[in-house]
Short mmCIF file of C-alpha atoms in Angstrom, two decimals:
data_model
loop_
_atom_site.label_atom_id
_atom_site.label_comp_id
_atom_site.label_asym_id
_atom_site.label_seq_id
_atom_site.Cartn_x
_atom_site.Cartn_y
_atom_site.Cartn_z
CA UNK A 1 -12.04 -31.93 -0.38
CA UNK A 2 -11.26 -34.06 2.45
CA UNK A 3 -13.92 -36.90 4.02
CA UNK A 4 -16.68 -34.77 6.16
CA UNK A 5 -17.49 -35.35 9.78
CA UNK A 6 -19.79 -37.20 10.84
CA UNK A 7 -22.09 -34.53 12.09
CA UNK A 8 -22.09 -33.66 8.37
CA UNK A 9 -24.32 -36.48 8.06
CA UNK A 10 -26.39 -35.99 10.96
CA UNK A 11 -27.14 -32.38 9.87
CA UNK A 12 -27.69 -34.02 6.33
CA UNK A 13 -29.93 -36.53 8.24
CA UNK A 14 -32.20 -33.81 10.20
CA UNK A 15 -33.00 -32.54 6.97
CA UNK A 16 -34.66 -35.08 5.75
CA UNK A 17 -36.53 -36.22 9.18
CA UNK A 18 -37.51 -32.56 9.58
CA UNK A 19 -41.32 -32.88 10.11
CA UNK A 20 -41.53 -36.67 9.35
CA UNK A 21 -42.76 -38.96 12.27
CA UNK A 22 -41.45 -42.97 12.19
CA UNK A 23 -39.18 -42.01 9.30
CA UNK A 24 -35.88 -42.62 10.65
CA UNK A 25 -34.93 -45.99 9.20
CA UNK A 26 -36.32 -44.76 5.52
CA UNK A 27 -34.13 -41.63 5.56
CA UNK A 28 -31.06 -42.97 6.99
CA UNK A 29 -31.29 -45.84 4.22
CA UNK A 30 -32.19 -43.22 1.64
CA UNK A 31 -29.44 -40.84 2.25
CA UNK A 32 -26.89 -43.99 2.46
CA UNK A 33 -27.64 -45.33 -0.77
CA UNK A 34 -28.00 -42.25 -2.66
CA UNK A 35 -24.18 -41.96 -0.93
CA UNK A 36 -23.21 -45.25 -2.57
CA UNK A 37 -25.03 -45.07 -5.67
CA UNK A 38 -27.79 -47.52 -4.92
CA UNK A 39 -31.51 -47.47 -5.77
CA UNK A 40 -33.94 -47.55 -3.42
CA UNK A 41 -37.64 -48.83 -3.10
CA UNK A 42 -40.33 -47.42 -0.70
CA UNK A 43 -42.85 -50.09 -0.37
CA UNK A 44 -46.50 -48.63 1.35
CA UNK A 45 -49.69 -47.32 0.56
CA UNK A 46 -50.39 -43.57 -0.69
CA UNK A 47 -50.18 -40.62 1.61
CA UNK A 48 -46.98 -42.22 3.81
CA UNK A 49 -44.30 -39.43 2.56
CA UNK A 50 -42.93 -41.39 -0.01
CA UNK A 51 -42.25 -38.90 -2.71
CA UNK A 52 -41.57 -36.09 -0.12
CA UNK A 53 -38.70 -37.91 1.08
CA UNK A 54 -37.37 -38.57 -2.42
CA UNK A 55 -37.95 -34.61 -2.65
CA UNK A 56 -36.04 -34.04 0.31
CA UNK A 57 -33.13 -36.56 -0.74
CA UNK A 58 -32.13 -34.46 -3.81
CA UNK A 59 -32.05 -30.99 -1.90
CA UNK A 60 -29.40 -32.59 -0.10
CA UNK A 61 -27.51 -34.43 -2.70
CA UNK A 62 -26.47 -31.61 -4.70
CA UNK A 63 -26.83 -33.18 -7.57
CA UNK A 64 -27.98 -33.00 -11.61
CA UNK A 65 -31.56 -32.42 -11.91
CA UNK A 66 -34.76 -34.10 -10.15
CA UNK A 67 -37.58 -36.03 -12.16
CA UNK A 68 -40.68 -37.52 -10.82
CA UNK A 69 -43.13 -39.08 -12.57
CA UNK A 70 -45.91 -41.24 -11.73
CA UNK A 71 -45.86 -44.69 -13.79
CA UNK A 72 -49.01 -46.26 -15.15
CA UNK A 73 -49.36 -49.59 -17.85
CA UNK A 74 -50.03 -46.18 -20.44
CA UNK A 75 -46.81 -44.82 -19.71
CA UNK A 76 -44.77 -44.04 -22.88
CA UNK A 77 -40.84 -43.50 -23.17
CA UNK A 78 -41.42 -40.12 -24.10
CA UNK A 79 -42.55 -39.50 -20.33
CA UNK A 80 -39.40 -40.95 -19.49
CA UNK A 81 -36.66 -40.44 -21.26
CA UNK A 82 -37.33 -37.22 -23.53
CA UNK A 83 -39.17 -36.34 -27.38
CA UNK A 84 -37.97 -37.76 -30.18
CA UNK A 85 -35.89 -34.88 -32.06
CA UNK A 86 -37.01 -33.87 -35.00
CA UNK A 87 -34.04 -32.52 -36.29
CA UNK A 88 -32.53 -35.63 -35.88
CA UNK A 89 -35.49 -37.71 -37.12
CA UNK A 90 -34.75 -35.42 -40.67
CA UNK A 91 -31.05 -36.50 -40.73
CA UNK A 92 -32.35 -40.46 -40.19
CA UNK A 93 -31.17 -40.04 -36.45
CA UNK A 94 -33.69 -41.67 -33.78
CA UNK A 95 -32.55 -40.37 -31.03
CA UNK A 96 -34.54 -38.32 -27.52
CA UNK A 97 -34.02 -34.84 -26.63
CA UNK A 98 -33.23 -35.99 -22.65
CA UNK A 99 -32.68 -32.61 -21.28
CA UNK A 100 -35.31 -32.24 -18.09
CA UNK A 101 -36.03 -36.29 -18.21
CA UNK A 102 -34.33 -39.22 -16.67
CA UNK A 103 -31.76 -39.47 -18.22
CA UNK A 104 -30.12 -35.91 -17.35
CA UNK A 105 -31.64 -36.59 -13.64
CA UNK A 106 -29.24 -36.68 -10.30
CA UNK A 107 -32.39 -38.16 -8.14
CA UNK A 108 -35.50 -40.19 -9.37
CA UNK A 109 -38.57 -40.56 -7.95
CA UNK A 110 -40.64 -43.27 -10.07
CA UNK A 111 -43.83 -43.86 -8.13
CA UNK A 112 -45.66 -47.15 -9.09
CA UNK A 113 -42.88 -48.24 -10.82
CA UNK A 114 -43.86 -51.61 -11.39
CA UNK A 115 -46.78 -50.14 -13.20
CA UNK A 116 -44.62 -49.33 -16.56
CA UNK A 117 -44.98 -51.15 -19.74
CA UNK A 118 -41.82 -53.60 -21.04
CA UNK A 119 -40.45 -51.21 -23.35
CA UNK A 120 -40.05 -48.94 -20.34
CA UNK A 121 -38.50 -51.48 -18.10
CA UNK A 122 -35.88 -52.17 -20.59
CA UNK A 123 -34.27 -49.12 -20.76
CA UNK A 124 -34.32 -48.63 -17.36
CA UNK A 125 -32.83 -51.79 -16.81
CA UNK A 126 -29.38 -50.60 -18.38
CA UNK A 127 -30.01 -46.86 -17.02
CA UNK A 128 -30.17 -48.04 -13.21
CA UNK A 129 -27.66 -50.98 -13.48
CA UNK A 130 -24.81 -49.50 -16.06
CA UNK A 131 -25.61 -45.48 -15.37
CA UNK A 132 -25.99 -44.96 -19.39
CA UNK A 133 -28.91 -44.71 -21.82
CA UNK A 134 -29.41 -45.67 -25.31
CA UNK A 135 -30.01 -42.71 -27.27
CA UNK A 136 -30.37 -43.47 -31.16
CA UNK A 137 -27.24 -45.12 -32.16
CA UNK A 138 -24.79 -44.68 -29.15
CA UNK A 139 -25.02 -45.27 -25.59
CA UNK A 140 -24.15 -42.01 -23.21
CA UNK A 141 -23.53 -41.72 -19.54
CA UNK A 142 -26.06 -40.58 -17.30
CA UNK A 143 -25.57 -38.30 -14.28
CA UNK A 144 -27.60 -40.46 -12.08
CA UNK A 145 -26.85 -41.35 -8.34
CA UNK A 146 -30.23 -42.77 -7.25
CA UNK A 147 -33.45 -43.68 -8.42
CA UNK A 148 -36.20 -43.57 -5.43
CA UNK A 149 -39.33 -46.52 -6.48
CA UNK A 150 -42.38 -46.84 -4.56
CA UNK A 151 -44.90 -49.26 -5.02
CA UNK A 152 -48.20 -50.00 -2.79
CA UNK A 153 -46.96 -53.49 -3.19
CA UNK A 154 -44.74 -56.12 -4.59
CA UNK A 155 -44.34 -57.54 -8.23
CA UNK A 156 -46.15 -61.18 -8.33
CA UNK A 157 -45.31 -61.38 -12.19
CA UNK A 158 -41.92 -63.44 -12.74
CA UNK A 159 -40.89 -61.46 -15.53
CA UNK A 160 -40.75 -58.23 -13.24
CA UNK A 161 -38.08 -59.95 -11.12
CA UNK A 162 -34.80 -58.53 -12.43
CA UNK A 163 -36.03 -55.08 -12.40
CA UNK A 164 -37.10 -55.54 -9.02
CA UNK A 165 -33.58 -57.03 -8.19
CA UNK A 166 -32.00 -53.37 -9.57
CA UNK A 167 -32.88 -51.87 -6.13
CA UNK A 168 -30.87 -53.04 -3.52
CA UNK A 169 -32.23 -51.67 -0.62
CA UNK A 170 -36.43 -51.99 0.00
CA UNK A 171 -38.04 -50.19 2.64
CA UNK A 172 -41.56 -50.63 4.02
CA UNK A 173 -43.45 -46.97 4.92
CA UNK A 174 -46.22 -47.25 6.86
CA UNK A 175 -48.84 -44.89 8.36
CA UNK A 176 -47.43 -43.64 11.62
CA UNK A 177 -48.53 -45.71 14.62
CA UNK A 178 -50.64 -45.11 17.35
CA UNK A 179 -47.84 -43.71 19.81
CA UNK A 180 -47.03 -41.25 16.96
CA UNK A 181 -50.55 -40.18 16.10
CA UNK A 182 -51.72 -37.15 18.22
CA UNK A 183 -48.08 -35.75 16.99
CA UNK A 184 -49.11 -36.57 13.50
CA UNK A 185 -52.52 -34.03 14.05
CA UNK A 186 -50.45 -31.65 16.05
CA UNK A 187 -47.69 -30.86 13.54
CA UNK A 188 -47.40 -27.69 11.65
CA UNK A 189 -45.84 -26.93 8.37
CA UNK A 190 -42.41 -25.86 8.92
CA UNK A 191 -40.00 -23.98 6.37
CA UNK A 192 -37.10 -26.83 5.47
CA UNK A 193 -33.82 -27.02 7.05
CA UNK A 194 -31.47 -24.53 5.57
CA UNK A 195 -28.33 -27.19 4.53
CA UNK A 196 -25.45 -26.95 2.35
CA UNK A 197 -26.04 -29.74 -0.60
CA UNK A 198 -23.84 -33.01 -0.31
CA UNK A 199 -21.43 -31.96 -3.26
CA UNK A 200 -20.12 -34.07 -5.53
CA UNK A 201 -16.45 -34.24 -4.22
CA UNK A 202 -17.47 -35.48 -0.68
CA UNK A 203 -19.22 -38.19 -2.20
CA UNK A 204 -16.54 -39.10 -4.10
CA UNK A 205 -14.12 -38.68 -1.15
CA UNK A 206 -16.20 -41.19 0.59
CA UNK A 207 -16.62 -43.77 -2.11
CA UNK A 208 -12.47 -43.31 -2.53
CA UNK A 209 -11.50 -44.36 1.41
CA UNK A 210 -14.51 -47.06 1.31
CA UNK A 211 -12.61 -49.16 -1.11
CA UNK A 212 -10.02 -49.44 1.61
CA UNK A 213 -12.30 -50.43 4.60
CA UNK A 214 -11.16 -54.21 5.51
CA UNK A 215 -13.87 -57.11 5.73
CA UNK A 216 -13.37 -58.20 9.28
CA UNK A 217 -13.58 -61.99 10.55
CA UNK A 218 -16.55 -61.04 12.24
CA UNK A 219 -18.38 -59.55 9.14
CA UNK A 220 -17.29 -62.31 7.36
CA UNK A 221 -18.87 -64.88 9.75
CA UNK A 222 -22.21 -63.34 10.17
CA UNK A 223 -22.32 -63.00 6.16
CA UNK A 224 -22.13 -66.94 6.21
CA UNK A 225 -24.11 -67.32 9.23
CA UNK A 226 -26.69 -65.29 7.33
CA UNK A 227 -26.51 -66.80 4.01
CA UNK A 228 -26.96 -70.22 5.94
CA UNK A 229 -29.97 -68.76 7.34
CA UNK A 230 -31.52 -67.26 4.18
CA UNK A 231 -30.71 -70.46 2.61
CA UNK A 232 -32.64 -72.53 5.22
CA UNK A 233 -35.47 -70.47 4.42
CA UNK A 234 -35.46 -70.98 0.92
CA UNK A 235 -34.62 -67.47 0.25
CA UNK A 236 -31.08 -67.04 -0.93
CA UNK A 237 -29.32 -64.01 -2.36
CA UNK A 238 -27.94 -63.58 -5.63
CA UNK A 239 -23.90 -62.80 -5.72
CA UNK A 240 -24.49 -59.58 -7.51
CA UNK A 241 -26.55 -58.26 -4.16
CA UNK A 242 -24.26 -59.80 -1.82
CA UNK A 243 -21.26 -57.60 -3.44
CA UNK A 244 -23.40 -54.50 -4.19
CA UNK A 245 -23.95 -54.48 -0.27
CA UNK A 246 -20.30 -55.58 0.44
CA UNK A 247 -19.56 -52.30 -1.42
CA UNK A 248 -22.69 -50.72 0.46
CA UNK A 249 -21.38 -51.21 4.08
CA UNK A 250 -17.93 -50.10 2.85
CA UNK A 251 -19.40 -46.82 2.36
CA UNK A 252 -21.38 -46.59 5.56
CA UNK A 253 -17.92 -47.42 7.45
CA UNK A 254 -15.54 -44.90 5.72
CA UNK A 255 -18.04 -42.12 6.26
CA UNK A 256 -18.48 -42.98 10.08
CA UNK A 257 -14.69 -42.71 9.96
CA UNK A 258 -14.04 -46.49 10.45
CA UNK A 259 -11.65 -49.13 8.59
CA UNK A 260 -13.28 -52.37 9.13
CA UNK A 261 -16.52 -53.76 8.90
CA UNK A 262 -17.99 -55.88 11.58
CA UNK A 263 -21.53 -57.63 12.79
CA UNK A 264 -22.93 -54.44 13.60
CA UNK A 265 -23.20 -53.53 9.74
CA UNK A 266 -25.44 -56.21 9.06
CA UNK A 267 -28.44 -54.41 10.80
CA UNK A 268 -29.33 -53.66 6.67
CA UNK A 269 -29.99 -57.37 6.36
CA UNK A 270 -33.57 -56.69 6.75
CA UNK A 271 -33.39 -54.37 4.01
CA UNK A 272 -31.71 -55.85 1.66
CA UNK A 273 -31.90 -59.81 1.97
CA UNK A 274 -35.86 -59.50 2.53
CA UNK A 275 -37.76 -60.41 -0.49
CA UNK A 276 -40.76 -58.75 1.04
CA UNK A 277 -41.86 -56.88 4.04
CA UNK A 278 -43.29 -59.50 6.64
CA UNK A 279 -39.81 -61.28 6.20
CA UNK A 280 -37.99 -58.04 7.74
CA UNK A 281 -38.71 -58.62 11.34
CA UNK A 282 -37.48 -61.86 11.23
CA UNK A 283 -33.98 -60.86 9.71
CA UNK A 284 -34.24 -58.10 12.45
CA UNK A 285 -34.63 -60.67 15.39
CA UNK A 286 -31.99 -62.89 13.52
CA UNK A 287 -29.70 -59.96 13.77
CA UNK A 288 -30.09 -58.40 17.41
CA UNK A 289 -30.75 -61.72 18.73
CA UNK A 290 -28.84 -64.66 17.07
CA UNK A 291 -25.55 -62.45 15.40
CA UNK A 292 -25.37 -59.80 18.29
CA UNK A 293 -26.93 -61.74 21.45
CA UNK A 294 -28.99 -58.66 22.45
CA UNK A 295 -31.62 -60.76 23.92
CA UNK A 296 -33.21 -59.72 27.31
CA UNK A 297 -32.63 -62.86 29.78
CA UNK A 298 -35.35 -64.49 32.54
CA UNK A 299 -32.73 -66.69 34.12
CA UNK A 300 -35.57 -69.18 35.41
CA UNK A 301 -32.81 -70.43 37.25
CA UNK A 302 -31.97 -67.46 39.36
CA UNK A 303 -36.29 -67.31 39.89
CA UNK A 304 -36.37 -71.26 41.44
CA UNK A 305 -33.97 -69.79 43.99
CA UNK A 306 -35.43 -66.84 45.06
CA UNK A 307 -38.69 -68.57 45.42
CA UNK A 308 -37.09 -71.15 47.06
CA UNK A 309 -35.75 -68.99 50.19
CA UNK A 310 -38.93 -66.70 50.08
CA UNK A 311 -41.02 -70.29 50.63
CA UNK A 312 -38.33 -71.52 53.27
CA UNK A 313 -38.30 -68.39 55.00
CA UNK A 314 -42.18 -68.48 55.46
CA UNK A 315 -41.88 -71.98 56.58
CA UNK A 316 -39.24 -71.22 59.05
CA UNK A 317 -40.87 -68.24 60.12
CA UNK A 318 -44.28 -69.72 60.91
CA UNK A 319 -42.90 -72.75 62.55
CA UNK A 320 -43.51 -73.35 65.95
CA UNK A 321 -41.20 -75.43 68.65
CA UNK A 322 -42.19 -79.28 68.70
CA UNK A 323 -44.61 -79.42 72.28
CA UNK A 324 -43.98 -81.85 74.70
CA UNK A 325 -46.20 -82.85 77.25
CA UNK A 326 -44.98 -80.75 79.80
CA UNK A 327 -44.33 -77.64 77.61
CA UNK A 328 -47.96 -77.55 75.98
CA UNK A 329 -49.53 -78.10 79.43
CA UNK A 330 -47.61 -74.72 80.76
CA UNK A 331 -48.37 -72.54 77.50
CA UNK A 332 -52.25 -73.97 78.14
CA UNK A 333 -52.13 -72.89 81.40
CA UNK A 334 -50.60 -69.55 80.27
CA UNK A 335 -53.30 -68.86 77.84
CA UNK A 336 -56.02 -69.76 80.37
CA UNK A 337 -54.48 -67.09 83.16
CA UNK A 338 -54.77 -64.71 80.78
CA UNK A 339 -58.35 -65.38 79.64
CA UNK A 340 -57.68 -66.22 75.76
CA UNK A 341 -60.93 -68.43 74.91
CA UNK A 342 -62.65 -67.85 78.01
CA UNK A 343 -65.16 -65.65 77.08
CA UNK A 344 -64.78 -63.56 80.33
CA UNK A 345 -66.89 -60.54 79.91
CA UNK A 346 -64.22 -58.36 81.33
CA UNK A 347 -61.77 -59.05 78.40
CA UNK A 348 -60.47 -56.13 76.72
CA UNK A 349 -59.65 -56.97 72.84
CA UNK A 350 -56.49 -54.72 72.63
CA UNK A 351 -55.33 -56.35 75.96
CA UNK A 352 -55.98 -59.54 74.64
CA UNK A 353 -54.54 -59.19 70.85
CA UNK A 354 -51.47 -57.98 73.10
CA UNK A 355 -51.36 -60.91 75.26
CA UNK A 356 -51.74 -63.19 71.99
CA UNK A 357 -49.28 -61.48 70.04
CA UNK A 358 -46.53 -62.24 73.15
CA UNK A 359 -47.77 -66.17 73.52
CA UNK A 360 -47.85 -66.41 70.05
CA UNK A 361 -43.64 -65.20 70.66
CA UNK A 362 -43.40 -67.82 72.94
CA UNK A 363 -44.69 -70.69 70.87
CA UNK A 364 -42.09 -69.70 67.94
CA UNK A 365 -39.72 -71.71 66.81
CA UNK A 366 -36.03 -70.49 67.88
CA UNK A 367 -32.66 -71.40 65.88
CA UNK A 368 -29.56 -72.11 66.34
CA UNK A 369 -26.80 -69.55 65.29
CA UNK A 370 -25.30 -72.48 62.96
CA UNK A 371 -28.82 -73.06 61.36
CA UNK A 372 -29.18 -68.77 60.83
CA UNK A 373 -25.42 -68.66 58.97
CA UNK A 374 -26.03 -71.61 56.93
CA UNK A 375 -29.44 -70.12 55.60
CA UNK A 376 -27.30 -66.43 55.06
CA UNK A 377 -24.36 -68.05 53.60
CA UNK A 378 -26.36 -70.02 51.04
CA UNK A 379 -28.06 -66.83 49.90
CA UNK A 380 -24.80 -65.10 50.01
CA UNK A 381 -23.72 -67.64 47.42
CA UNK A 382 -26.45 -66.94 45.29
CA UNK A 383 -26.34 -63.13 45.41
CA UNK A 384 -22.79 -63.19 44.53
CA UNK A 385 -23.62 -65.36 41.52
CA UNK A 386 -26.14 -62.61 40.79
CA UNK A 387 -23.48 -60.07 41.12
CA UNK A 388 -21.23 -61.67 38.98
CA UNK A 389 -24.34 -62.11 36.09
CA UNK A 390 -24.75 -58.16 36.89
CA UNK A 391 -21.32 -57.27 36.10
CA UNK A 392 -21.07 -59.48 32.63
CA UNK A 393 -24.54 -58.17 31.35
CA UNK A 394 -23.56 -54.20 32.04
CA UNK A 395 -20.13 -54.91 30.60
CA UNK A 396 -21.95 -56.16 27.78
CA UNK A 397 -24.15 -53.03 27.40
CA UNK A 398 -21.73 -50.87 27.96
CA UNK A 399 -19.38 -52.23 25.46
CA UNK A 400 -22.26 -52.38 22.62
CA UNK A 401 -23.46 -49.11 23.65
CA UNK A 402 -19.62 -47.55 23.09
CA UNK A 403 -19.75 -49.39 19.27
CA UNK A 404 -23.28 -48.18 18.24
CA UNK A 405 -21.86 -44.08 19.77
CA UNK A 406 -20.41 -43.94 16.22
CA UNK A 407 -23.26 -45.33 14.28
CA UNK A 408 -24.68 -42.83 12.21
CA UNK A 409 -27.24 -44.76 9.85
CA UNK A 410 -28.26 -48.02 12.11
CA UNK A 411 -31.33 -46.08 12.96
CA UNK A 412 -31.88 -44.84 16.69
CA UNK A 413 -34.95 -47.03 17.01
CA UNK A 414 -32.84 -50.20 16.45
CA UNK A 415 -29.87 -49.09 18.65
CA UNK A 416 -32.04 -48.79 21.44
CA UNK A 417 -33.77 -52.31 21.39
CA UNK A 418 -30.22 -53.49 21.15
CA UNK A 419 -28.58 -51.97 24.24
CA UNK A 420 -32.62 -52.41 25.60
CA UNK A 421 -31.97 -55.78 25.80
CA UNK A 422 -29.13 -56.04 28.05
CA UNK A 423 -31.14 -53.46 30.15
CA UNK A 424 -34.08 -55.58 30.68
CA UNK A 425 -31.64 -58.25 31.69
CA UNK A 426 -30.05 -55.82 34.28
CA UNK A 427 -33.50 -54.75 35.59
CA UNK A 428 -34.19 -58.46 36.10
CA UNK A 429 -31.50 -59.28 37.80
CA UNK A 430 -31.71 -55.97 40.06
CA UNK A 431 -35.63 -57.13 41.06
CA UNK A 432 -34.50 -60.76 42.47
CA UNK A 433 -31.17 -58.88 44.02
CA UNK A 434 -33.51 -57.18 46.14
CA UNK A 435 -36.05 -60.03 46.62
CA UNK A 436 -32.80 -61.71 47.58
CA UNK A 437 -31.59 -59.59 50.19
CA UNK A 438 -34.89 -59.20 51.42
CA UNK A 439 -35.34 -62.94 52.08
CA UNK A 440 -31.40 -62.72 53.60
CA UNK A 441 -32.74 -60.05 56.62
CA UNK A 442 -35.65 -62.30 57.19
CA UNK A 443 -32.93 -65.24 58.00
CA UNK A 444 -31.12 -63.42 59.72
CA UNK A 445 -33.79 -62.20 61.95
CA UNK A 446 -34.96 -65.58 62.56
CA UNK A 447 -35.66 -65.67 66.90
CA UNK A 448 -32.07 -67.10 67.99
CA UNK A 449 -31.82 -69.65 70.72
CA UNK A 450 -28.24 -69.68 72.07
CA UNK A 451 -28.36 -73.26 73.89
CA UNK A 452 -29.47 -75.01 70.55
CA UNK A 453 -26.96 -77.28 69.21
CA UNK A 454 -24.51 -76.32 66.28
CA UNK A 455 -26.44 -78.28 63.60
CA UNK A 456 -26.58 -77.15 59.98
CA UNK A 457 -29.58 -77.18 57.97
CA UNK A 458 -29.82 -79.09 54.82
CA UNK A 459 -29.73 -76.33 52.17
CA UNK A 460 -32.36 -75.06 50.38
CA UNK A 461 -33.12 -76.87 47.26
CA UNK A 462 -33.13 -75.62 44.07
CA UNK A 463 -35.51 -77.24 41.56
CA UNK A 464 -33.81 -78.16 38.27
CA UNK A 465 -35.10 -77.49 35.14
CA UNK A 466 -37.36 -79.90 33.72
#
């Protein structure tokens, strides 16, 4: 069997989102890591879909068996991993009749799993790191592609560490959120998806091409950009992790039909180089804003200068010609002929807010057709710059929103903030463009005196940054 399309994965994708709100991160993860034989913990409080999405994962796997059980400090191996046999007890044997236990399972759900007693976290140790189980005197394989944890929280006890370590990838599942909750009451229970199982040969077409997908320079630099980060932070990564999701993003590439990794598969940083939840939006901003340079822009510098010509313009526009002696004692005399301030009971108020409107003309200041062109030209300047910015930034999006078209696991939510970005930047520049051109017209309607002299302006300033 060759490698499936990609809408094999989408379909595969929609059955596990079917009915689940603010799930799309948690599937996508689940569904990859089950396709690269990783383990997976779900980190929230009861009632967030936790085991119905480990449910869901192994009706599209297509794998062995399914066990669930819920793990308490009073847990016992048998729970786990099978009886003891009794025929084999009466031959001196010690070994576990596994059949409908772990051990013979495809997909594991192990709620509370931090709950178990040491002898239980032993043999799970080998099971989920070496796929095999101890069974009396020999070791056998185990069918097992993923085991699906949950915990309401996070082990504090050191010696819990190194199972904790066993699953790669951690997910936080929350209670939906307020945009999400009147959908939450409204849903109604809906029969699953009808979807062909993942069988076994696709996943092991995919694991065969992943081994060939090349590490690209840009992969490799935000690896050590990140591991400079983490390291700052006082939270480094152990090899073993960084090669598990090496072989991790190998997988997501081959199956999105690609042959090279790049920055763009790092968006699982917050997944899997987060030691606990509240450190995942951090290594989220890290990534879309410091390894991808999705960050929306303000340009303060493009805001000085449209503030700049909307103050000059107001200044220019309210100015009023210098009066000389003989100039103010005409416009008085104008304003007394037509009975502004005189209190004449005849007055009309339209007649007169008519008659003020046309002094009030008069007394303007006028420009020169030099002054008018230097004012447009210097705006012209900076609406070309603005241009320019306009053209980068939606080259930008468009060229980030052409490498996340492929994407099938970097969830939807994520791809959006990152082409969001360069939107916001784009809407920003598009609202001073227009305050811009607005404050262009009003120079250019400036009241024009032909006979003035040809004398430039000094340009507007600009204030620098502090």
């Amino acid at each position: 069997m060759g490698l499936p399309e990609v809408n094999r994965w989408t379909t595969l994708l929609a059955a596990l989102e079917q009915g689940l709100l603010e799930r799309e991160s948690a599937s996508r993860v689940l569904l990859l890591a089950a396709l690269a034989g990783e383990h997976v913990l779900l980190i929230g409080p009861p009632g967030t879909a936790k085991s119905e999405l480990a449910r869901r994962l192994h009706r599209v796997i297509g794998s062995a068996g399914y066990f669930e059980r819920l793990l308490t400090r009073f847990s016992t191996p048998e729970e786990l991993f099978g009886p003891l046999s009794l025929k084999s007890l009466e031959d001196d044997r010690y070994e576990r009749l596994t059949t409908g236990f772990l051990p013979t399972a495809g997909i594991a759900f192990l709620d509370e799993v931090f709950k178990a007693n040491s002898a239980i976290l032993n043999a799970l140790l080998t099971l989920l790191n070496e796929r095999e189980f101890d069974n009396g005197s020999g070791r056998v394989k185990t069918p097992l592609v993923s085991v699906v944890g949950a915990s309401n929280e996070l082990p504090t006890d050191e010696s819990l560490q190194a199972f904790f370590d066993r699953f790669l990838l951690r997910v936080p599942v929350a209670p939906v959120g307020d945009a999400s909750f009147a959908a939450l009451l409204s849903l109604n229970d809906a029969a699953p998806l009808s979807v062909t199982p993942l069988a076994e040969a696709e996943r092991a077409a995919v694991e065969a091409l992943s081994s060939s997908v090349a590490l690209g320079a840009e992969l490799i630099d935000g690896c050590q950009r990140l591991r400079v980060w983490l390291a700052a932070r006082g939270q480094p990564m152990s090899d073993r992790r960084w090669r598990q999701w090496i072989a991790l993003m190998r997988v997501a590439a081959a199956s999105e039909g690609r042959t090279q990794l790049d920055a763009l598969d790092l968006w699982l940083a917050p997944f899997v180089a987060a030691a606990a939840p509240p450190e995942m939006a951090a290594l989220e901003d890290w990534f879309a804003s410091e390894l991808i340079g999705a960050v929306a822009h303000d340009a303060p510098w493009l805001t000085r200068a449209v503030e700049a010509f909307e103050q000059q313009l107001q200044i220019e526009l309210s100015a009023q010609d210098d009066p000389d002696a003989g100039n103010a004692a005409g416009k008085l005399a104008l304003a007394r002929s037509i009975g502004i301030g005189s209190g004449a009971a005849g007055d009309e108020p339209g007649m007169l807010r008519i008659m003020a409107s046309a002094l009030e003309e008069q007394l303007r200041r006028r420009y020169s057709r030099t002054h008018i062109d230097a004012r447009v030209a210097q705006i012209d300047e900076v609406i070309a710059q603005v241009d320019a910015q306009r053209e980068r930034v939606q080259g930008e999006r468009d060229a980030l929103a052409g490498r996340l078209a492929g994407r099938v696991w970097l969830p939807p939510r994520l791809a959006a903030r990152l082409v969001g970005a360069h939107e916001a930047t784009l809407a920003m520049l598009a609202e001073r463009r227009l305050r811009l051109v607005a404050a262009r017209e009003g120079f250019a309607a400036l009241p024009l005196d032909p006979q003035l002299p040809a004398v430039a302006p000094a340009p507007v300033v600009i204030e620098e940054p502090a």
